[in-house]
């Protein structure tokens, strides 16, 4: 029952479409009608509003962080033992990302999970969040390709969990990494052709 409640908590919080709501409230229309068609911060940036993009980024991060922290508080799982790998906390983490990517409110068409997974990683263990942030920001600052930065971060977070001893979180972070990479399959095709746009360029 705890696992089911954690899954529902993660999904409901993760599915709040902040990018869609913020751009609508600002009178900028449906963010899904432009660029990549998703509701994440990178596409919100294509509206021309850096403030809305920053707000979307922070709120998407928060909706990954919140369910993990709430699940930990409600279900009292402070340890990082391997037997907790499929317990309420990792499940809340997974479903927060699933909620963002497939929100019921938008007919299951959302974002690609990168910012939400950053929040998840900080909630699971701050060293994982720090690793995620450093890789994400580092690749983005160097290459200015959002998709590559996001995919690099999700992969490195899973590797960091294994190397730093957070073995309870390796399975869920691997699942999230696979989901995020799958959602970036069109970006991967463009990267292979050298056609992936850089941040700041119009798509």
JSON list of C-alpha atoms in Angstrom, two decimals:
[
{"chain": "A", "resi": 1, "resn": "UNK", "atom": "CA", "xyz": [0.00, 0.00, 0.00]},
{"chain": "A", "resi": 2, "resn": "UNK", "atom": "CA", "xyz": [2.83, 2.41, 0.84]},
{"chain": "A", "resi": 3, "resn": "UNK", "atom": "CA", "xyz": [4.36, 1.83, -2.59]},
{"chain": "A", "resi": 4, "resn": "UNK", "atom": "CA", "xyz": [1.03, 2.51, -4.33]},
{"chain": "A", "resi": 5, "resn": "UNK", "atom": "CA", "xyz": [0.52, 5.70, -2.35]},
{"chain": "A", "resi": 6, "resn": "UNK", "atom": "CA", "xyz": [4.06, 6.80, -3.16]},
{"chain": "A", "resi": 7, "resn": "UNK", "atom": "CA", "xyz": [3.46, 6.14, -6.85]},
{"chain": "A", "resi": 8, "resn": "UNK", "atom": "CA", "xyz": [0.26, 8.20, -6.79]},
{"chain": "A", "resi": 9, "resn": "UNK", "atom": "CA", "xyz": [2.00, 11.00, -4.88]},
{"chain": "A", "resi": 10, "resn": "UNK", "atom": "CA", "xyz": [4.89, 11.08, -7.31]},
{"chain": "A", "resi": 11, "resn": "UNK", "atom": "CA", "xyz": [2.67, 11.00, -10.38]},
{"chain": "A", "resi": 12, "resn": "UNK", "atom": "CA", "xyz": [0.24, 13.68, -9.22]},
{"chain": "A", "resi": 13, "resn": "UNK", "atom": "CA", "xyz": [2.95, 16.13, -8.22]},
{"chain": "A", "resi": 14, "resn": "UNK", "atom": "CA", "xyz": [5.11, 15.32, -11.22]},
{"chain": "A", "resi": 15, "resn": "UNK", "atom": "CA", "xyz": [2.22, 15.77, -13.64]},
{"chain": "A", "resi": 16, "resn": "UNK", "atom": "CA", "xyz": [1.63, 19.45, -12.79]},
{"chain": "A", "resi": 17, "resn": "UNK", "atom": "CA", "xyz": [2.40, 21.08, -16.19]},
{"chain": "A", "resi": 18, "resn": "UNK", "atom": "CA", "xyz": [4.14, 24.23, -14.99]},
{"chain": "A", "resi": 19, "resn": "UNK", "atom": "CA", "xyz": [5.54, 25.21, -18.39]},
{"chain": "A", "resi": 20, "resn": "UNK", "atom": "CA", "xyz": [2.09, 25.00, -19.94]},
{"chain": "A", "resi": 21, "resn": "UNK", "atom": "CA", "xyz": [0.40, 26.85, -17.06]},
{"chain": "A", "resi": 22, "resn": "UNK", "atom": "CA", "xyz": [2.97, 29.65, -16.85]},
{"chain": "A", "resi": 23, "resn": "UNK", "atom": "CA", "xyz": [2.97, 30.44, -20.57]},
{"chain": "A", "resi": 24, "resn": "UNK", "atom": "CA", "xyz": [-0.83, 30.37, -20.65]},
{"chain": "A", "resi": 25, "resn": "UNK", "atom": "CA", "xyz": [-1.04, 32.69, -17.66]},
{"chain": "A", "resi": 26, "resn": "UNK", "atom": "CA", "xyz": [1.44, 35.07, -19.30]},
{"chain": "A", "resi": 27, "resn": "UNK", "atom": "CA", "xyz": [-0.70, 35.28, -22.42]},
{"chain": "A", "resi": 28, "resn": "UNK", "atom": "CA", "xyz": [1.87, 33.50, -24.59]},
{"chain": "A", "resi": 29, "resn": "UNK", "atom": "CA", "xyz": [-0.48, 30.77, -25.74]},
{"chain": "A", "resi": 30, "resn": "UNK", "atom": "CA", "xyz": [0.14, 27.03, -25.74]},
{"chain": "A", "resi": 31, "resn": "UNK", "atom": "CA", "xyz": [3.86, 26.34, -25.43]},
{"chain": "A", "resi": 32, "resn": "UNK", "atom": "CA", "xyz": [3.30, 22.97, -27.12]},
{"chain": "A", "resi": 33, "resn": "UNK", "atom": "CA", "xyz": [2.48, 24.76, -30.39]},
{"chain": "A", "resi": 34, "resn": "UNK", "atom": "CA", "xyz": [6.10, 25.77, -30.93]},
{"chain": "A", "resi": 35, "resn": "UNK", "atom": "CA", "xyz": [9.62, 24.38, -30.99]},
{"chain": "A", "resi": 36, "resn": "UNK", "atom": "CA", "xyz": [9.89, 20.83, -29.69]},
{"chain": "A", "resi": 37, "resn": "UNK", "atom": "CA", "xyz": [6.24, 20.76, -28.68]},
{"chain": "A", "resi": 38, "resn": "UNK", "atom": "CA", "xyz": [6.92, 19.84, -25.07]},
{"chain": "A", "resi": 39, "resn": "UNK", "atom": "CA", "xyz": [6.34, 21.71, -21.81]},
{"chain": "A", "resi": 40, "resn": "UNK", "atom": "CA", "xyz": [9.89, 21.89, -20.47]},
{"chain": "A", "resi": 41, "resn": "UNK", "atom": "CA", "xyz": [12.03, 24.92, -19.72]},
{"chain": "A", "resi": 42, "resn": "UNK", "atom": "CA", "xyz": [14.01, 24.74, -22.97]},
{"chain": "A", "resi": 43, "resn": "UNK", "atom": "CA", "xyz": [10.85, 25.03, -25.03]},
{"chain": "A", "resi": 44, "resn": "UNK", "atom": "CA", "xyz": [9.46, 27.74, -22.76]},
{"chain": "A", "resi": 45, "resn": "UNK", "atom": "CA", "xyz": [12.65, 29.69, -23.48]},
{"chain": "A", "resi": 46, "resn": "UNK", "atom": "CA", "xyz": [11.61, 29.72, -27.13]},
{"chain": "A", "resi": 47, "resn": "UNK", "atom": "CA", "xyz": [8.73, 32.02, -26.17]},
{"chain": "A", "resi": 48, "resn": "UNK", "atom": "CA", "xyz": [11.38, 34.67, -25.60]},
{"chain": "A", "resi": 49, "resn": "UNK", "atom": "CA", "xyz": [10.83, 34.87, -21.84]},
{"chain": "A", "resi": 50, "resn": "UNK", "atom": "CA", "xyz": [13.91, 33.95, -19.84]},
{"chain": "A", "resi": 51, "resn": "UNK", "atom": "CA", "xyz": [12.03, 34.57, -16.59]},
{"chain": "A", "resi": 52, "resn": "UNK", "atom": "CA", "xyz": [9.30, 32.10, -17.48]},
{"chain": "A", "resi": 53, "resn": "UNK", "atom": "CA", "xyz": [11.89, 29.57, -18.59]},
{"chain": "A", "resi": 54, "resn": "UNK", "atom": "CA", "xyz": [13.78, 29.95, -15.29]},
{"chain": "A", "resi": 55, "resn": "UNK", "atom": "CA", "xyz": [10.55, 29.65, -13.32]},
{"chain": "A", "resi": 56, "resn": "UNK", "atom": "CA", "xyz": [9.60, 26.53, -15.26]},
{"chain": "A", "resi": 57, "resn": "UNK", "atom": "CA", "xyz": [13.01, 25.01, -14.61]},
{"chain": "A", "resi": 58, "resn": "UNK", "atom": "CA", "xyz": [12.82, 25.63, -10.86]},
{"chain": "A", "resi": 59, "resn": "UNK", "atom": "CA", "xyz": [9.23, 24.42, -10.54]},
{"chain": "A", "resi": 60, "resn": "UNK", "atom": "CA", "xyz": [9.91, 21.29, -12.60]},
{"chain": "A", "resi": 61, "resn": "UNK", "atom": "CA", "xyz": [12.90, 20.60, -10.37]},
{"chain": "A", "resi": 62, "resn": "UNK", "atom": "CA", "xyz": [10.76, 21.17, -7.27]},
{"chain": "A", "resi": 63, "resn": "UNK", "atom": "CA", "xyz": [8.09, 18.72, -8.40]},
{"chain": "A", "resi": 64, "resn": "UNK", "atom": "CA", "xyz": [10.79, 16.04, -8.59]},
{"chain": "A", "resi": 65, "resn": "UNK", "atom": "CA", "xyz": [12.25, 16.94, -5.21]},
{"chain": "A", "resi": 66, "resn": "UNK", "atom": "CA", "xyz": [8.97, 17.27, -3.29]},
{"chain": "A", "resi": 67, "resn": "UNK", "atom": "CA", "xyz": [7.50, 13.77, -3.74]},
{"chain": "A", "resi": 68, "resn": "UNK", "atom": "CA", "xyz": [10.79, 12.14, -2.78]},
{"chain": "A", "resi": 69, "resn": "UNK", "atom": "CA", "xyz": [11.07, 14.18, 0.41]},
{"chain": "A", "resi": 70, "resn": "UNK", "atom": "CA", "xyz": [7.39, 13.69, 1.24]},
{"chain": "A", "resi": 71, "resn": "UNK", "atom": "CA", "xyz": [7.60, 9.93, 0.64]},
{"chain": "A", "resi": 72, "resn": "UNK", "atom": "CA", "xyz": [10.66, 9.73, 2.87]},
{"chain": "A", "resi": 73, "resn": "UNK", "atom": "CA", "xyz": [8.86, 11.64, 5.64]},
{"chain": "A", "resi": 74, "resn": "UNK", "atom": "CA", "xyz": [5.59, 9.73, 5.34]},
{"chain": "A", "resi": 75, "resn": "UNK", "atom": "CA", "xyz": [6.95, 6.25, 4.97]},
{"chain": "A", "resi": 76, "resn": "UNK", "atom": "CA", "xyz": [10.00, 6.61, 7.22]},
{"chain": "A", "resi": 77, "resn": "UNK", "atom": "CA", "xyz": [12.75, 5.24, 4.99]},
{"chain": "A", "resi": 78, "resn": "UNK", "atom": "CA", "xyz": [15.88, 7.11, 6.04]},
{"chain": "A", "resi": 79, "resn": "UNK", "atom": "CA", "xyz": [18.24, 4.27, 5.15]},
{"chain": "A", "resi": 80, "resn": "UNK", "atom": "CA", "xyz": [19.77, 3.55, 1.77]},
{"chain": "A", "resi": 81, "resn": "UNK", "atom": "CA", "xyz": [19.80, -0.23, 2.06]},
{"chain": "A", "resi": 82, "resn": "UNK", "atom": "CA", "xyz": [19.55, -2.28, -1.14]},
{"chain": "A", "resi": 83, "resn": "UNK", "atom": "CA", "xyz": [16.30, -3.94, -0.01]},
{"chain": "A", "resi": 84, "resn": "UNK", "atom": "CA", "xyz": [14.62, -0.52, -0.29]},
{"chain": "A", "resi": 85, "resn": "UNK", "atom": "CA", "xyz": [15.36, -0.36, -4.03]},
{"chain": "A", "resi": 86, "resn": "UNK", "atom": "CA", "xyz": [11.70, -0.81, -4.93]},
{"chain": "A", "resi": 87, "resn": "UNK", "atom": "CA", "xyz": [10.29, 0.85, -1.84]},
{"chain": "A", "resi": 88, "resn": "UNK", "atom": "CA", "xyz": [8.17, 4.00, -1.58]},
{"chain": "A", "resi": 89, "resn": "UNK", "atom": "CA", "xyz": [10.97, 6.54, -1.96]},
{"chain": "A", "resi": 90, "resn": "UNK", "atom": "CA", "xyz": [12.44, 5.24, -5.25]},
{"chain": "A", "resi": 91, "resn": "UNK", "atom": "CA", "xyz": [8.93, 4.60, -6.56]},
{"chain": "A", "resi": 92, "resn": "UNK", "atom": "CA", "xyz": [7.88, 8.17, -5.77]},
{"chain": "A", "resi": 93, "resn": "UNK", "atom": "CA", "xyz": [10.99, 9.33, -7.64]},
{"chain": "A", "resi": 94, "resn": "UNK", "atom": "CA", "xyz": [10.21, 7.24, -10.71]},
{"chain": "A", "resi": 95, "resn": "UNK", "atom": "CA", "xyz": [6.58, 8.29, -10.89]},
{"chain": "A", "resi": 96, "resn": "UNK", "atom": "CA", "xyz": [7.41, 11.97, -10.48]},
{"chain": "A", "resi": 97, "resn": "UNK", "atom": "CA", "xyz": [9.37, 11.76, -13.73]},
{"chain": "A", "resi": 98, "resn": "UNK", "atom": "CA", "xyz": [6.68, 9.64, -15.38]},
{"chain": "A", "resi": 99, "resn": "UNK", "atom": "CA", "xyz": [4.08, 12.21, -14.33]},
{"chain": "A", "resi": 100, "resn": "UNK", "atom": "CA", "xyz": [6.07, 15.01, -15.92]},
{"chain": "A", "resi": 101, "resn": "UNK", "atom": "CA", "xyz": [6.60, 13.10, -19.14]},
{"chain": "A", "resi": 102, "resn": "UNK", "atom": "CA", "xyz": [3.04, 11.75, -19.39]},
{"chain": "A", "resi": 103, "resn": "UNK", "atom": "CA", "xyz": [0.66, 14.13, -17.55]},
{"chain": "A", "resi": 104, "resn": "UNK", "atom": "CA", "xyz": [-2.96, 13.01, -17.62]},
{"chain": "A", "resi": 105, "resn": "UNK", "atom": "CA", "xyz": [-4.04, 16.67, -17.77]},
{"chain": "A", "resi": 106, "resn": "UNK", "atom": "CA", "xyz": [-2.41, 17.14, -21.19]},
{"chain": "A", "resi": 107, "resn": "UNK", "atom": "CA", "xyz": [-3.43, 13.81, -22.74]},
{"chain": "A", "resi": 108, "resn": "UNK", "atom": "CA", "xyz": [-0.16, 12.23, -21.57]},
{"chain": "A", "resi": 109, "resn": "UNK", "atom": "CA", "xyz": [2.03, 14.56, -23.64]},
{"chain": "A", "resi": 110, "resn": "UNK", "atom": "CA", "xyz": [4.47, 16.41, -21.38]},
{"chain": "A", "resi": 111, "resn": "UNK", "atom": "CA", "xyz": [8.17, 17.09, -21.14]},
{"chain": "A", "resi": 112, "resn": "UNK", "atom": "CA", "xyz": [11.28, 14.94, -21.28]},
{"chain": "A", "resi": 113, "resn": "UNK", "atom": "CA", "xyz": [12.02, 14.68, -17.56]},
{"chain": "A", "resi": 114, "resn": "UNK", "atom": "CA", "xyz": [15.45, 16.28, -17.30]},
{"chain": "A", "resi": 115, "resn": "UNK", "atom": "CA", "xyz": [14.69, 19.05, -14.80]},
{"chain": "A", "resi": 116, "resn": "UNK", "atom": "CA", "xyz": [12.29, 16.88, -12.80]},
{"chain": "A", "resi": 117, "resn": "UNK", "atom": "CA", "xyz": [14.96, 14.20, -12.51]},
{"chain": "A", "resi": 118, "resn": "UNK", "atom": "CA", "xyz": [17.38, 16.80, -11.19]},
{"chain": "A", "resi": 119, "resn": "UNK", "atom": "CA", "xyz": [14.98, 17.38, -8.31]},
{"chain": "A", "resi": 120, "resn": "UNK", "atom": "CA", "xyz": [14.61, 13.64, -7.84]},
{"chain": "A", "resi": 121, "resn": "UNK", "atom": "CA", "xyz": [18.37, 13.22, -7.55]},
{"chain": "A", "resi": 122, "resn": "UNK", "atom": "CA", "xyz": [18.69, 15.97, -4.95]},
{"chain": "A", "resi": 123, "resn": "UNK", "atom": "CA", "xyz": [15.87, 14.34, -3.01]},
{"chain": "A", "resi": 124, "resn": "UNK", "atom": "CA", "xyz": [17.42, 10.89, -3.10]},
{"chain": "A", "resi": 125, "resn": "UNK", "atom": "CA", "xyz": [20.90, 12.03, -2.02]},
{"chain": "A", "resi": 126, "resn": "UNK", "atom": "CA", "xyz": [22.56, 15.43, -2.39]},
{"chain": "A", "resi": 127, "resn": "UNK", "atom": "CA", "xyz": [25.79, 14.02, -3.91]},
{"chain": "A", "resi": 128, "resn": "UNK", "atom": "CA", "xyz": [23.69, 12.56, -6.72]},
{"chain": "A", "resi": 129, "resn": "UNK", "atom": "CA", "xyz": [21.95, 15.89, -7.22]},
{"chain": "A", "resi": 130, "resn": "UNK", "atom": "CA", "xyz": [25.27, 17.70, -7.25]},
{"chain": "A", "resi": 131, "resn": "UNK", "atom": "CA", "xyz": [26.70, 15.28, -9.81]},
{"chain": "A", "resi": 132, "resn": "UNK", "atom": "CA", "xyz": [23.61, 15.72, -11.95]},
{"chain": "A", "resi": 133, "resn": "UNK", "atom": "CA", "xyz": [23.77, 19.51, -11.77]},
{"chain": "A", "resi": 134, "resn": "UNK", "atom": "CA", "xyz": [27.50, 19.72, -12.52]},
{"chain": "A", "resi": 135, "resn": "UNK", "atom": "CA", "xyz": [27.25, 17.46, -15.56]},
{"chain": "A", "resi": 136, "resn": "UNK", "atom": "CA", "xyz": [24.09, 19.12, -16.85]},
{"chain": "A", "resi": 137, "resn": "UNK", "atom": "CA", "xyz": [25.40, 22.66, -16.44]},
{"chain": "A", "resi": 138, "resn": "UNK", "atom": "CA", "xyz": [28.90, 21.75, -17.60]},
{"chain": "A", "resi": 139, "resn": "UNK", "atom": "CA", "xyz": [27.79, 20.15, -20.87]},
{"chain": "A", "resi": 140, "resn": "UNK", "atom": "CA", "xyz": [25.22, 22.86, -21.51]},
{"chain": "A", "resi": 141, "resn": "UNK", "atom": "CA", "xyz": [27.72, 25.65, -20.90]},
{"chain": "A", "resi": 142, "resn": "UNK", "atom": "CA", "xyz": [30.33, 23.99, -23.10]},
{"chain": "A", "resi": 143, "resn": "UNK", "atom": "CA", "xyz": [28.26, 22.73, -26.04]},
{"chain": "A", "resi": 144, "resn": "UNK", "atom": "CA", "xyz": [25.00, 24.68, -25.60]},
{"chain": "A", "resi": 145, "resn": "UNK", "atom": "CA", "xyz": [22.97, 21.63, -26.62]},
{"chain": "A", "resi": 146, "resn": "UNK", "atom": "CA", "xyz": [20.16, 21.08, -24.13]},
{"chain": "A", "resi": 147, "resn": "UNK", "atom": "CA", "xyz": [19.31, 17.53, -25.14]},
{"chain": "A", "resi": 148, "resn": "UNK", "atom": "CA", "xyz": [22.91, 16.33, -24.89]},
{"chain": "A", "resi": 149, "resn": "UNK", "atom": "CA", "xyz": [23.33, 17.99, -21.50]},
{"chain": "A", "resi": 150, "resn": "UNK", "atom": "CA", "xyz": [20.18, 16.35, -20.17]},
{"chain": "A", "resi": 151, "resn": "UNK", "atom": "CA", "xyz": [21.02, 12.88, -21.43]},
{"chain": "A", "resi": 152, "resn": "UNK", "atom": "CA", "xyz": [24.57, 13.15, -20.09]},
{"chain": "A", "resi": 153, "resn": "UNK", "atom": "CA", "xyz": [23.24, 14.14, -16.67]},
{"chain": "A", "resi": 154, "resn": "UNK", "atom": "CA", "xyz": [20.76, 11.26, -16.35]},
{"chain": "A", "resi": 155, "resn": "UNK", "atom": "CA", "xyz": [23.38, 8.70, -17.31]},
{"chain": "A", "resi": 156, "resn": "UNK", "atom": "CA", "xyz": [26.01, 10.15, -14.97]},
{"chain": "A", "resi": 157, "resn": "UNK", "atom": "CA", "xyz": [23.54, 10.23, -12.06]},
{"chain": "A", "resi": 158, "resn": "UNK", "atom": "CA", "xyz": [22.93, 6.49, -12.40]},
{"chain": "A", "resi": 159, "resn": "UNK", "atom": "CA", "xyz": [26.67, 5.82, -12.62]},
{"chain": "A", "resi": 160, "resn": "UNK", "atom": "CA", "xyz": [27.34, 8.07, -9.62]},
{"chain": "A", "resi": 161, "resn": "UNK", "atom": "CA", "xyz": [24.76, 6.18, -7.55]},
{"chain": "A", "resi": 162, "resn": "UNK", "atom": "CA", "xyz": [26.64, 2.94, -8.19]},
{"chain": "A", "resi": 163, "resn": "UNK", "atom": "CA", "xyz": [30.08, 4.43, -7.57]},
{"chain": "A", "resi": 164, "resn": "UNK", "atom": "CA", "xyz": [29.15, 6.40, -4.44]},
{"chain": "A", "resi": 165, "resn": "UNK", "atom": "CA", "xyz": [27.38, 3.52, -2.73]},
{"chain": "A", "resi": 166, "resn": "UNK", "atom": "CA", "xyz": [23.75, 4.57, -3.22]},
{"chain": "A", "resi": 167, "resn": "UNK", "atom": "CA", "xyz": [22.92, 1.13, -4.57]},
{"chain": "A", "resi": 168, "resn": "UNK", "atom": "CA", "xyz": [19.25, 1.35, -3.54]},
{"chain": "A", "resi": 169, "resn": "UNK", "atom": "CA", "xyz": [18.77, 4.07, -6.12]},
{"chain": "A", "resi": 170, "resn": "UNK", "atom": "CA", "xyz": [20.62, 2.53, -9.06]},
{"chain": "A", "resi": 171, "resn": "UNK", "atom": "CA", "xyz": [17.61, 0.62, -10.49]},
{"chain": "A", "resi": 172, "resn": "UNK", "atom": "CA", "xyz": [15.27, 3.60, -10.46]},
{"chain": "A", "resi": 173, "resn": "UNK", "atom": "CA", "xyz": [17.90, 5.96, -11.88]},
{"chain": "A", "resi": 174, "resn": "UNK", "atom": "CA", "xyz": [18.66, 3.49, -14.67]},
{"chain": "A", "resi": 175, "resn": "UNK", "atom": "CA", "xyz": [14.95, 3.23, -15.49]},
{"chain": "A", "resi": 176, "resn": "UNK", "atom": "CA", "xyz": [14.65, 7.01, -15.54]},
{"chain": "A", "resi": 177, "resn": "UNK", "atom": "CA", "xyz": [17.75, 7.32, -17.71]},
{"chain": "A", "resi": 178, "resn": "UNK", "atom": "CA", "xyz": [16.31, 4.85, -20.22]},
{"chain": "A", "resi": 179, "resn": "UNK", "atom": "CA", "xyz": [13.01, 6.74, -20.29]},
{"chain": "A", "resi": 180, "resn": "UNK", "atom": "CA", "xyz": [14.68, 10.12, -20.76]},
{"chain": "A", "resi": 181, "resn": "UNK", "atom": "CA", "xyz": [16.93, 8.81, -23.53]},
{"chain": "A", "resi": 182, "resn": "UNK", "atom": "CA", "xyz": [13.96, 7.20, -25.28]},
{"chain": "A", "resi": 183, "resn": "UNK", "atom": "CA", "xyz": [12.06, 10.48, -25.16]},
{"chain": "A", "resi": 184, "resn": "UNK", "atom": "CA", "xyz": [15.10, 12.15, -26.75]},
{"chain": "A", "resi": 185, "resn": "UNK", "atom": "CA", "xyz": [15.23, 9.72, -29.67]},
{"chain": "A", "resi": 186, "resn": "UNK", "atom": "CA", "xyz": [14.39, 12.46, -32.19]},
{"chain": "A", "resi": 187, "resn": "UNK", "atom": "CA", "xyz": [17.13, 14.64, -30.67]},
{"chain": "A", "resi": 188, "resn": "UNK", "atom": "CA", "xyz": [19.58, 11.76, -30.96]},
{"chain": "A", "resi": 189, "resn": "UNK", "atom": "CA", "xyz": [18.75, 11.44, -34.66]},
{"chain": "A", "resi": 190, "resn": "UNK", "atom": "CA", "xyz": [19.38, 15.16, -35.15]},
{"chain": "A", "resi": 191, "resn": "UNK", "atom": "CA", "xyz": [22.62, 14.96, -33.16]},
{"chain": "A", "resi": 192, "resn": "UNK", "atom": "CA", "xyz": [23.82, 12.19, -35.45]},
{"chain": "A", "resi": 193, "resn": "UNK", "atom": "CA", "xyz": [23.13, 14.45, -38.45]},
{"chain": "A", "resi": 194, "resn": "UNK", "atom": "CA", "xyz": [24.64, 17.53, -36.82]},
{"chain": "A", "resi": 195, "resn": "UNK", "atom": "CA", "xyz": [21.26, 19.26, -36.95]},
{"chain": "A", "resi": 196, "resn": "UNK", "atom": "CA", "xyz": [20.41, 19.59, -33.26]},
{"chain": "A", "resi": 197, "resn": "UNK", "atom": "CA", "xyz": [19.77, 23.29, -32.43]},
{"chain": "A", "resi": 198, "resn": "UNK", "atom": "CA", "xyz": [21.72, 25.01, -29.71]},
{"chain": "A", "resi": 199, "resn": "UNK", "atom": "CA", "xyz": [20.20, 26.87, -26.80]},
{"chain": "A", "resi": 200, "resn": "UNK", "atom": "CA", "xyz": [19.21, 30.34, -27.89]},
{"chain": "A", "resi": 201, "resn": "UNK", "atom": "CA", "xyz": [18.68, 29.37, -31.51]},
{"chain": "A", "resi": 202, "resn": "UNK", "atom": "CA", "xyz": [15.17, 29.27, -32.94]},
{"chain": "A", "resi": 203, "resn": "UNK", "atom": "CA", "xyz": [13.99, 25.85, -33.98]}
]
